PDB file of C-alpha atoms in Angstrom:
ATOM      1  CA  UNK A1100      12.413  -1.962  -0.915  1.00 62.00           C
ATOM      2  CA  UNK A1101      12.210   1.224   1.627  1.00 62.00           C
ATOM      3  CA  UNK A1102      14.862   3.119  -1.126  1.00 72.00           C
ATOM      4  CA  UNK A1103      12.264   2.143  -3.749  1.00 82.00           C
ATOM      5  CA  UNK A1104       9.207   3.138  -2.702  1.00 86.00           C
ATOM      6  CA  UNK A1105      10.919   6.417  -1.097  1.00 91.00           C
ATOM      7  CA  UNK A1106      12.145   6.937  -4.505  1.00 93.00           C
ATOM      8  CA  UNK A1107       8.768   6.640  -5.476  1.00 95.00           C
ATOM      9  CA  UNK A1108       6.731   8.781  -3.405  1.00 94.00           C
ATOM     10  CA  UNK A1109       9.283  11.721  -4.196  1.00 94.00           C
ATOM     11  CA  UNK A1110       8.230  12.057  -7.661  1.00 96.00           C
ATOM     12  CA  UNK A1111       4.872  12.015  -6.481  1.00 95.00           C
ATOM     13  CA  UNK A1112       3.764   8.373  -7.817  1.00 96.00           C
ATOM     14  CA  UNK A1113       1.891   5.596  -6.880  1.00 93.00           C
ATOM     15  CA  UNK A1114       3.320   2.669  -5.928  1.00 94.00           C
ATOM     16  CA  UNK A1115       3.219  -0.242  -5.810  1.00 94.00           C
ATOM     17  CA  UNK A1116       2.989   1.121  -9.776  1.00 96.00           C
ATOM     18  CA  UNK A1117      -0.479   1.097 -11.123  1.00 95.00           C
ATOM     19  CA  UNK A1118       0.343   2.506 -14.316  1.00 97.00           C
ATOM     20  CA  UNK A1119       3.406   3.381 -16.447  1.00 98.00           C
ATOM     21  CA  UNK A1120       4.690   4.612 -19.408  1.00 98.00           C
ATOM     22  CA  UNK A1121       7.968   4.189 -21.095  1.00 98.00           C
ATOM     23  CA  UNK A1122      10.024   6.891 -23.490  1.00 98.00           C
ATOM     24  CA  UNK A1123      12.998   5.955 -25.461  1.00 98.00           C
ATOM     25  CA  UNK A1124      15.406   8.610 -26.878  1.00 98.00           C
ATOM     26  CA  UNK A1125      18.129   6.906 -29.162  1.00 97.00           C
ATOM     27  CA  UNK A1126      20.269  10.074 -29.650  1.00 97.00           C
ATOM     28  CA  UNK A1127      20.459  10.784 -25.701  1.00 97.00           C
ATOM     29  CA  UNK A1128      20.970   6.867 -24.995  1.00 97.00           C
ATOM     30  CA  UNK A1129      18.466   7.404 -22.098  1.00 98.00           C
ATOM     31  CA  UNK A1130      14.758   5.298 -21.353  1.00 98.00           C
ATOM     32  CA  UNK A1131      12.190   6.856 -18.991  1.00 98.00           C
ATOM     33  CA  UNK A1132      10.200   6.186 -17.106  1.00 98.00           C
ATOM     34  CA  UNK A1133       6.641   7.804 -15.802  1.00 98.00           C
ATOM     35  CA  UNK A1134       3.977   6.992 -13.571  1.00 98.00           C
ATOM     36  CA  UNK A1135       0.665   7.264 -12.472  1.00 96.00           C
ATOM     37  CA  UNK A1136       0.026   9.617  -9.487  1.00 95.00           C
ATOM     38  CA  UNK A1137      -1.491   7.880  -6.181  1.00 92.00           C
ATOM     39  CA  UNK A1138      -5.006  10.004  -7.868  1.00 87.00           C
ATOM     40  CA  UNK A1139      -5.756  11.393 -10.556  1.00 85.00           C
ATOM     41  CA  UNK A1140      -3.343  13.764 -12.408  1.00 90.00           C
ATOM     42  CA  UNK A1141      -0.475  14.082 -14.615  1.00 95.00           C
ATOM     43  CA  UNK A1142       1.669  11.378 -14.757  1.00 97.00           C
ATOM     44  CA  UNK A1143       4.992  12.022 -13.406  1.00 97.00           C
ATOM     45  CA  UNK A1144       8.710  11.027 -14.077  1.00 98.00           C
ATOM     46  CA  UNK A1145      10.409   8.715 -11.417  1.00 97.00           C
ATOM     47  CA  UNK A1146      13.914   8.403 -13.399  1.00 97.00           C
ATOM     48  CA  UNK A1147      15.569   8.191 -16.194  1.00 98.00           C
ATOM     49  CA  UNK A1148      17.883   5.015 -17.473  1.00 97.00           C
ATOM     50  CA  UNK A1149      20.843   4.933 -19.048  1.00 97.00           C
ATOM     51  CA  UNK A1150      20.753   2.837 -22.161  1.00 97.00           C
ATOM     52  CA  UNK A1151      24.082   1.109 -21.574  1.00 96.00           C
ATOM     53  CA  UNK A1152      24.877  -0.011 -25.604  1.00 93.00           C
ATOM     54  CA  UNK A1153      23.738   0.618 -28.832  1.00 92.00           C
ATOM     55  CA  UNK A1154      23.549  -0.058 -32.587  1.00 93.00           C
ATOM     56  CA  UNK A1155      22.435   0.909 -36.142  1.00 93.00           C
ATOM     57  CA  UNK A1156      21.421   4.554 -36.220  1.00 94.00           C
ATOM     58  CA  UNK A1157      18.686   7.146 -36.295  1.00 96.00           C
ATOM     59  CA  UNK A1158      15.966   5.541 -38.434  1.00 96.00           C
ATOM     60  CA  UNK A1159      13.352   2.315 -37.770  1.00 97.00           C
ATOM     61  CA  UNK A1160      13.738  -1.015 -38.476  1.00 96.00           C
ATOM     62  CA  UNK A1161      13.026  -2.119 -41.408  1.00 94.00           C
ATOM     63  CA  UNK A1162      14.217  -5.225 -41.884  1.00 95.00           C
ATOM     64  CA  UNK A1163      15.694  -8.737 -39.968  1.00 95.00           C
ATOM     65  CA  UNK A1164      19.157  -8.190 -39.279  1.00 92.00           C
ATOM     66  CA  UNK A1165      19.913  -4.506 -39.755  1.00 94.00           C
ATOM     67  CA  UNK A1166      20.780  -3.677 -36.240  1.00 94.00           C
ATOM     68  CA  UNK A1167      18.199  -1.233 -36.049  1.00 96.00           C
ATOM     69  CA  UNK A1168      16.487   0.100 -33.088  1.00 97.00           C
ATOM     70  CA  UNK A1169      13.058   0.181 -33.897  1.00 97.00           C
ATOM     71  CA  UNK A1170      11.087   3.695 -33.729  1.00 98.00           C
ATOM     72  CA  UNK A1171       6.939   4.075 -32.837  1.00 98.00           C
ATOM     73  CA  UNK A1172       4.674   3.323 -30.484  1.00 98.00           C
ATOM     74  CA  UNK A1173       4.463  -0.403 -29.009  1.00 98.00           C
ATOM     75  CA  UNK A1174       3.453  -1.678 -25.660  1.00 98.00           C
ATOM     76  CA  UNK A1175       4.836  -4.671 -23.385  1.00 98.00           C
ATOM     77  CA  UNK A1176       3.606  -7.793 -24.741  1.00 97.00           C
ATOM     78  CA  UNK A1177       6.094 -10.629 -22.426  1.00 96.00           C
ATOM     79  CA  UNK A1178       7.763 -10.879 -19.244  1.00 98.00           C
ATOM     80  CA  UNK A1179      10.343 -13.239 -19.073  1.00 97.00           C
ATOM     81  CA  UNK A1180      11.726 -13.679 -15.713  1.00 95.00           C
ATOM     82  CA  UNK A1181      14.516 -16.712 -17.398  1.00 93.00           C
ATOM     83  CA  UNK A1182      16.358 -14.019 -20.081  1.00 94.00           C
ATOM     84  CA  UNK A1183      19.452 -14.734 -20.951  1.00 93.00           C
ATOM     85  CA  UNK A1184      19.533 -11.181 -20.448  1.00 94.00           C
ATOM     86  CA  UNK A1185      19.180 -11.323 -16.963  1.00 94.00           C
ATOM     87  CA  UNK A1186      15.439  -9.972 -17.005  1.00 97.00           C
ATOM     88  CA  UNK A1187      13.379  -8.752 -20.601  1.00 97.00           C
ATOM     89  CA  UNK A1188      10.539  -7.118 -21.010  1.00 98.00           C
ATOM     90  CA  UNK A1189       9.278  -8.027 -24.859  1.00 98.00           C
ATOM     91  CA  UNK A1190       8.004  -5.120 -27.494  1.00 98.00           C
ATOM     92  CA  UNK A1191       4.847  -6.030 -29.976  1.00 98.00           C
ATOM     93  CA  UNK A1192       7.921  -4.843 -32.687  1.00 98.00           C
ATOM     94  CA  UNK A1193       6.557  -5.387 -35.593  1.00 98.00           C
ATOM     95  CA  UNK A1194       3.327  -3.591 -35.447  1.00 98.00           C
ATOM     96  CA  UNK A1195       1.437  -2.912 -38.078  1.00 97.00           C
ATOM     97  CA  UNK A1196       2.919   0.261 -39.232  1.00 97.00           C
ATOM     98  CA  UNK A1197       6.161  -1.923 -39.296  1.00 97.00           C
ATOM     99  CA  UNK A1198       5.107  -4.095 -41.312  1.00 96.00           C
ATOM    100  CA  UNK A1199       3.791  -1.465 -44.010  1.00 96.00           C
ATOM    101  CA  UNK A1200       6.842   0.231 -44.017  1.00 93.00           C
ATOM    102  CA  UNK A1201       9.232  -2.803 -44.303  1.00 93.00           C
ATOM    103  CA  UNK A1202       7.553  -3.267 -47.730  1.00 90.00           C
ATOM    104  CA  UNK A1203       7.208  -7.176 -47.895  1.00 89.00           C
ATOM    105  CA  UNK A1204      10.998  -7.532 -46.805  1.00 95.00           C
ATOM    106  CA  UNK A1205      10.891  -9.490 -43.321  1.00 97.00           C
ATOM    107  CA  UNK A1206      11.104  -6.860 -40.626  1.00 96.00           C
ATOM    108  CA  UNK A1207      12.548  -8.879 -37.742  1.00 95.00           C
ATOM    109  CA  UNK A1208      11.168  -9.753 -34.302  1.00 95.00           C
ATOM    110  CA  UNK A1209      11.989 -10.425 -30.719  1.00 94.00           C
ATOM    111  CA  UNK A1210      12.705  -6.634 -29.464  1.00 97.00           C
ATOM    112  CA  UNK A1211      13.263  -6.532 -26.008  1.00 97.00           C
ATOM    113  CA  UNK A1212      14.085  -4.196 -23.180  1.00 98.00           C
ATOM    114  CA  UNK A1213      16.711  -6.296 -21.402  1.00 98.00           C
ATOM    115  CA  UNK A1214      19.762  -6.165 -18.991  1.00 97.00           C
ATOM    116  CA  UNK A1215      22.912  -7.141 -20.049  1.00 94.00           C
ATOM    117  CA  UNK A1216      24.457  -4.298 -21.553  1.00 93.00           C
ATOM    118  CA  UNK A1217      24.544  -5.763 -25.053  1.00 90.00           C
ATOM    119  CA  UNK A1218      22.417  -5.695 -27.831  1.00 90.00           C
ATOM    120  CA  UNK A1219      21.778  -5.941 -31.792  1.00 87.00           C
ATOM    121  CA  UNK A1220      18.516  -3.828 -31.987  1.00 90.00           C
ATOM    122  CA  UNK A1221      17.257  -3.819 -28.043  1.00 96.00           C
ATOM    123  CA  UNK A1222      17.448  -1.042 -25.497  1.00 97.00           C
ATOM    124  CA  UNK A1223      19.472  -2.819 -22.846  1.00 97.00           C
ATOM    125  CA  UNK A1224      20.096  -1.242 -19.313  1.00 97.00           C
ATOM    126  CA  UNK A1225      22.477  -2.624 -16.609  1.00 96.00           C
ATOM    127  CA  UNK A1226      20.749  -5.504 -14.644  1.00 96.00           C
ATOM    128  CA  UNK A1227      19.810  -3.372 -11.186  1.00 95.00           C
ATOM    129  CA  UNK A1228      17.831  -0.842 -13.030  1.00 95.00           C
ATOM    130  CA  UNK A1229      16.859  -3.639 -14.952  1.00 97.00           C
ATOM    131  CA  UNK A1230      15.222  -5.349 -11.971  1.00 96.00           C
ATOM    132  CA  UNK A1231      13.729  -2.000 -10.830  1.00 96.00           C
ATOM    133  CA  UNK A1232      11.624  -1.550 -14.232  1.00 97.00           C
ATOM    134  CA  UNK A1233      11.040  -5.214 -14.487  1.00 97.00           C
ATOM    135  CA  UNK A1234       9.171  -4.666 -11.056  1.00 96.00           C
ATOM    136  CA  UNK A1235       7.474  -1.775 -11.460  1.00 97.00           C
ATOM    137  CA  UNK A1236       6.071  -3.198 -14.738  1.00 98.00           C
ATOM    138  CA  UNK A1237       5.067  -6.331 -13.127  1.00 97.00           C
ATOM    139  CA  UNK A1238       2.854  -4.304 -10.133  1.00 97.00           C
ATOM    140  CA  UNK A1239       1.422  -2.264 -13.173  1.00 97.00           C
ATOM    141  CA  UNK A1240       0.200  -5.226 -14.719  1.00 97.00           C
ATOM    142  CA  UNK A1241      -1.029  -6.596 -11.679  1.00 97.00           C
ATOM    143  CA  UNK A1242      -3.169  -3.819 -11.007  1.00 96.00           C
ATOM    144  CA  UNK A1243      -4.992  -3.923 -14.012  1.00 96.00           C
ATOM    145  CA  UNK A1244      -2.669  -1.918 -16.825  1.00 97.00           C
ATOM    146  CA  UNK A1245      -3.262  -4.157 -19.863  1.00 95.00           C
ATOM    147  CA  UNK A1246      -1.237  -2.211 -22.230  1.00 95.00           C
ATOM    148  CA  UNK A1247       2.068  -0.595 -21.397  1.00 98.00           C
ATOM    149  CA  UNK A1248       2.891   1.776 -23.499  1.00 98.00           C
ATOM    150  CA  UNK A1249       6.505   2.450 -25.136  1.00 98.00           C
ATOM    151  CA  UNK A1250       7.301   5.351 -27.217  1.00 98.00           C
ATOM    152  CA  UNK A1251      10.564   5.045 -28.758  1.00 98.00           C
ATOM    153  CA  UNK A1252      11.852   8.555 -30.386  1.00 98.00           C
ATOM    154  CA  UNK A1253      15.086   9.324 -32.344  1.00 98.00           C
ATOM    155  CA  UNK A1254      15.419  11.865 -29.971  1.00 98.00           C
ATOM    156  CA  UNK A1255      14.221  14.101 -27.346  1.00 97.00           C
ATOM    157  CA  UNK A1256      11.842  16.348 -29.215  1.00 97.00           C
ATOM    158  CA  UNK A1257      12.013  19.764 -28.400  1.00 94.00           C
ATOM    159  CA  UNK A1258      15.625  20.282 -27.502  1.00 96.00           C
ATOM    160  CA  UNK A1259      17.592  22.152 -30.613  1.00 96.00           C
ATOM    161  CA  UNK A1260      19.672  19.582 -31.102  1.00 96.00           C
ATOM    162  CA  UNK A1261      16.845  17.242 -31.904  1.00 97.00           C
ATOM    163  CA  UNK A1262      15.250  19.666 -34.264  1.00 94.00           C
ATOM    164  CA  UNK A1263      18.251  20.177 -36.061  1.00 95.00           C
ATOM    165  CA  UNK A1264      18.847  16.187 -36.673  1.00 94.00           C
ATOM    166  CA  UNK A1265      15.404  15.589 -37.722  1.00 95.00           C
ATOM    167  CA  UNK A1266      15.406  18.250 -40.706  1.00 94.00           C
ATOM    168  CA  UNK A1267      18.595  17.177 -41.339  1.00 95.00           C
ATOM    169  CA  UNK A1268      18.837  16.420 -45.121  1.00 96.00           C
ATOM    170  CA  UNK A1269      20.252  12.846 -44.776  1.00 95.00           C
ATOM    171  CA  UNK A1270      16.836  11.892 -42.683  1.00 96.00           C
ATOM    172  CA  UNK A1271      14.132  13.247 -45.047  1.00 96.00           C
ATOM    173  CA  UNK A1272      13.246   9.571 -45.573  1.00 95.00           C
ATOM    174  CA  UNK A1273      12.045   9.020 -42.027  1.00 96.00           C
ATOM    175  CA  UNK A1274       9.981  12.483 -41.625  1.00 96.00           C
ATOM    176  CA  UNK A1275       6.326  11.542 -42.137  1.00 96.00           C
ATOM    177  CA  UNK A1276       7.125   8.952 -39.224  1.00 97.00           C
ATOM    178  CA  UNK A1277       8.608  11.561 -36.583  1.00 97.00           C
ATOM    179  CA  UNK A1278       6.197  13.567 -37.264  1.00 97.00           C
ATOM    180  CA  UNK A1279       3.712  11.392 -35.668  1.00 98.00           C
ATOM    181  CA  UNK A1280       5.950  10.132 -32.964  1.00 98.00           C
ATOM    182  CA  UNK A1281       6.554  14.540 -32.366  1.00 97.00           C
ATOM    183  CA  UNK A1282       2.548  14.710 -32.335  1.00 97.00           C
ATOM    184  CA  UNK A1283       2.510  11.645 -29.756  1.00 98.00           C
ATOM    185  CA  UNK A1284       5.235  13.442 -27.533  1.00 97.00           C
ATOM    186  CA  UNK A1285       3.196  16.965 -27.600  1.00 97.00           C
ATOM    187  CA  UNK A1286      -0.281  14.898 -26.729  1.00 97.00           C
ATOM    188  CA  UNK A1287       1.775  13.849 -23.496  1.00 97.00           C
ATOM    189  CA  UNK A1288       3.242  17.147 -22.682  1.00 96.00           C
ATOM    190  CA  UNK A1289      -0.448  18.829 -22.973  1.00 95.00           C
ATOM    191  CA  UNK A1290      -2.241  16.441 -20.611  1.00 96.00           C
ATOM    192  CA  UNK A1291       0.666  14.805 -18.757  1.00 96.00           C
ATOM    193  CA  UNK A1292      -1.244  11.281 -19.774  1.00 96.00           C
ATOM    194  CA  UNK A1293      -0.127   8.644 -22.520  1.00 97.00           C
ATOM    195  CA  UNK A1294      -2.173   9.383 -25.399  1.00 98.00           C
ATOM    196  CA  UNK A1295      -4.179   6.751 -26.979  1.00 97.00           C
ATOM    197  CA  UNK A1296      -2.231   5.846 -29.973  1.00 98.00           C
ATOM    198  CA  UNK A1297      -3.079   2.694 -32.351  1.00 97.00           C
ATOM    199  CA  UNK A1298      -1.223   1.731 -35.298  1.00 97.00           C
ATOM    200  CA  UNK A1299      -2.904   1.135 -38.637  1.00 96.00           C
ATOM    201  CA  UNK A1300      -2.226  -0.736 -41.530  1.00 93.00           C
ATOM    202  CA  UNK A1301      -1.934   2.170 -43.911  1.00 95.00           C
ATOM    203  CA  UNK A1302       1.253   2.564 -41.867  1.00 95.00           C
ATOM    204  CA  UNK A1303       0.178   5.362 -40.030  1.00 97.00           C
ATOM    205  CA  UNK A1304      -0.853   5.975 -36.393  1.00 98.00           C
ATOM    206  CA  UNK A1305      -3.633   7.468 -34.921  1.00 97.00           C
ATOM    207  CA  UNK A1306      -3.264   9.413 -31.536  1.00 97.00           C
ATOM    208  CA  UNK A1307      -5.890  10.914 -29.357  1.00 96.00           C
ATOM    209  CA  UNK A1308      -4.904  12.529 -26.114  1.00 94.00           C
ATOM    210  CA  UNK A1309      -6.525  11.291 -22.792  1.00 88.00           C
ATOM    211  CA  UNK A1310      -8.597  13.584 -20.825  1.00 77.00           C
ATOM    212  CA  UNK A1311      -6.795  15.739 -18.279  1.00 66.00           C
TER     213      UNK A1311
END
């Protein structure tokens, strides 16, 4: 407990959490995660996961049993302390801009953050840091945070490498999408808050940065 909250109070956060904020990059295998300062502020990053197995590919889910690692905004919508996965943290996968991109074929369900190290469309990490985010998304809630927000990303926009995958030919298909989840990423770099992003059912999202 004394290593976490040290851990903690070096990246400047509050904790017990009162607020955090999750970004997935599926290239770099890697989930962070950001908090709240103990006032008001930017949000800062406490650490960064490994993502300990994958499948599919760049690209969302589109449909039930592709493998796929879904791609967009979502937020935490179950905690279930029994997993079979050790400890999982459910995703409101499909939203609505799933759902209008999946084009009437059944998009799947049941995304989870999880431990376990295995997966068929999750973002698993191995079951301490596991237990760590588990935690720190449980105080979060507690302290009011209603809707945890997860970005999930192809990659880390920004980087060259990135860049150069997402204009790759082969992706075209999947643009129009990263070009929102790019414009959600630059909202957070700008005020160092989550932006307020909802998903509509013209399969688009709308994103408003938060107030510095």
């Amino acid at each position: 407990r004394r290593c976490r909250r040290r851990l903690w109070a070096r990246a400047g956060a509050a904790w017990p959490a009162r607020g955090i904020f999750l970004k997935a990059y599926k290239h770099e295998g890697e989930l962070e995660l950001w908090a709240a300062p103990p006032s008001r502020g930017r949000w800062v990053k406490v650490r960064t996961f490994p993502i300990c197995a994958a499948s599919g590919r760049l690209g969302p889910k589109r449909e039930q049993g592709d493998l796929q690692v879904p791609e967009g905004a979502y937020v935490i919508n179950r905690f279930n302390p029994r997993s079979r996965f050790h400890l999982s943290l459910g995703l409101n996968y499909p939203n609505r801009v799933d759902r209008f991109r999946s084009k009437g074929v059944d998009p799947g369900d049941d995304i989870f953050i999880h431990g376990g190290c295995v997966t068929v469309g999750c973002l698993p990490l191995k079951d301490g840091p596991m237990e760590d985010l588990y935690l720190a998304a449980r105080f979060a809630r507690h302290a009011g945070q209603r809707r945890i927000p997860v970005h999930i990303a192809p990659c880390r926009f920004g980087t060259p490498q990135c860049e150069a995958l997402t204009r790759a030919p082969r992706y075209r298909a999947h643009r129009a999408l990263w070009t929102q989840l790019r414009a959600m990423h630059r909202a957070f770099l700008k005020t160092g808050r989550p932006p307020i992003v909802r998903d509509r059912r013209e399969g688009t999202y709308t994103i408003r940065p938060r107030a510095r």
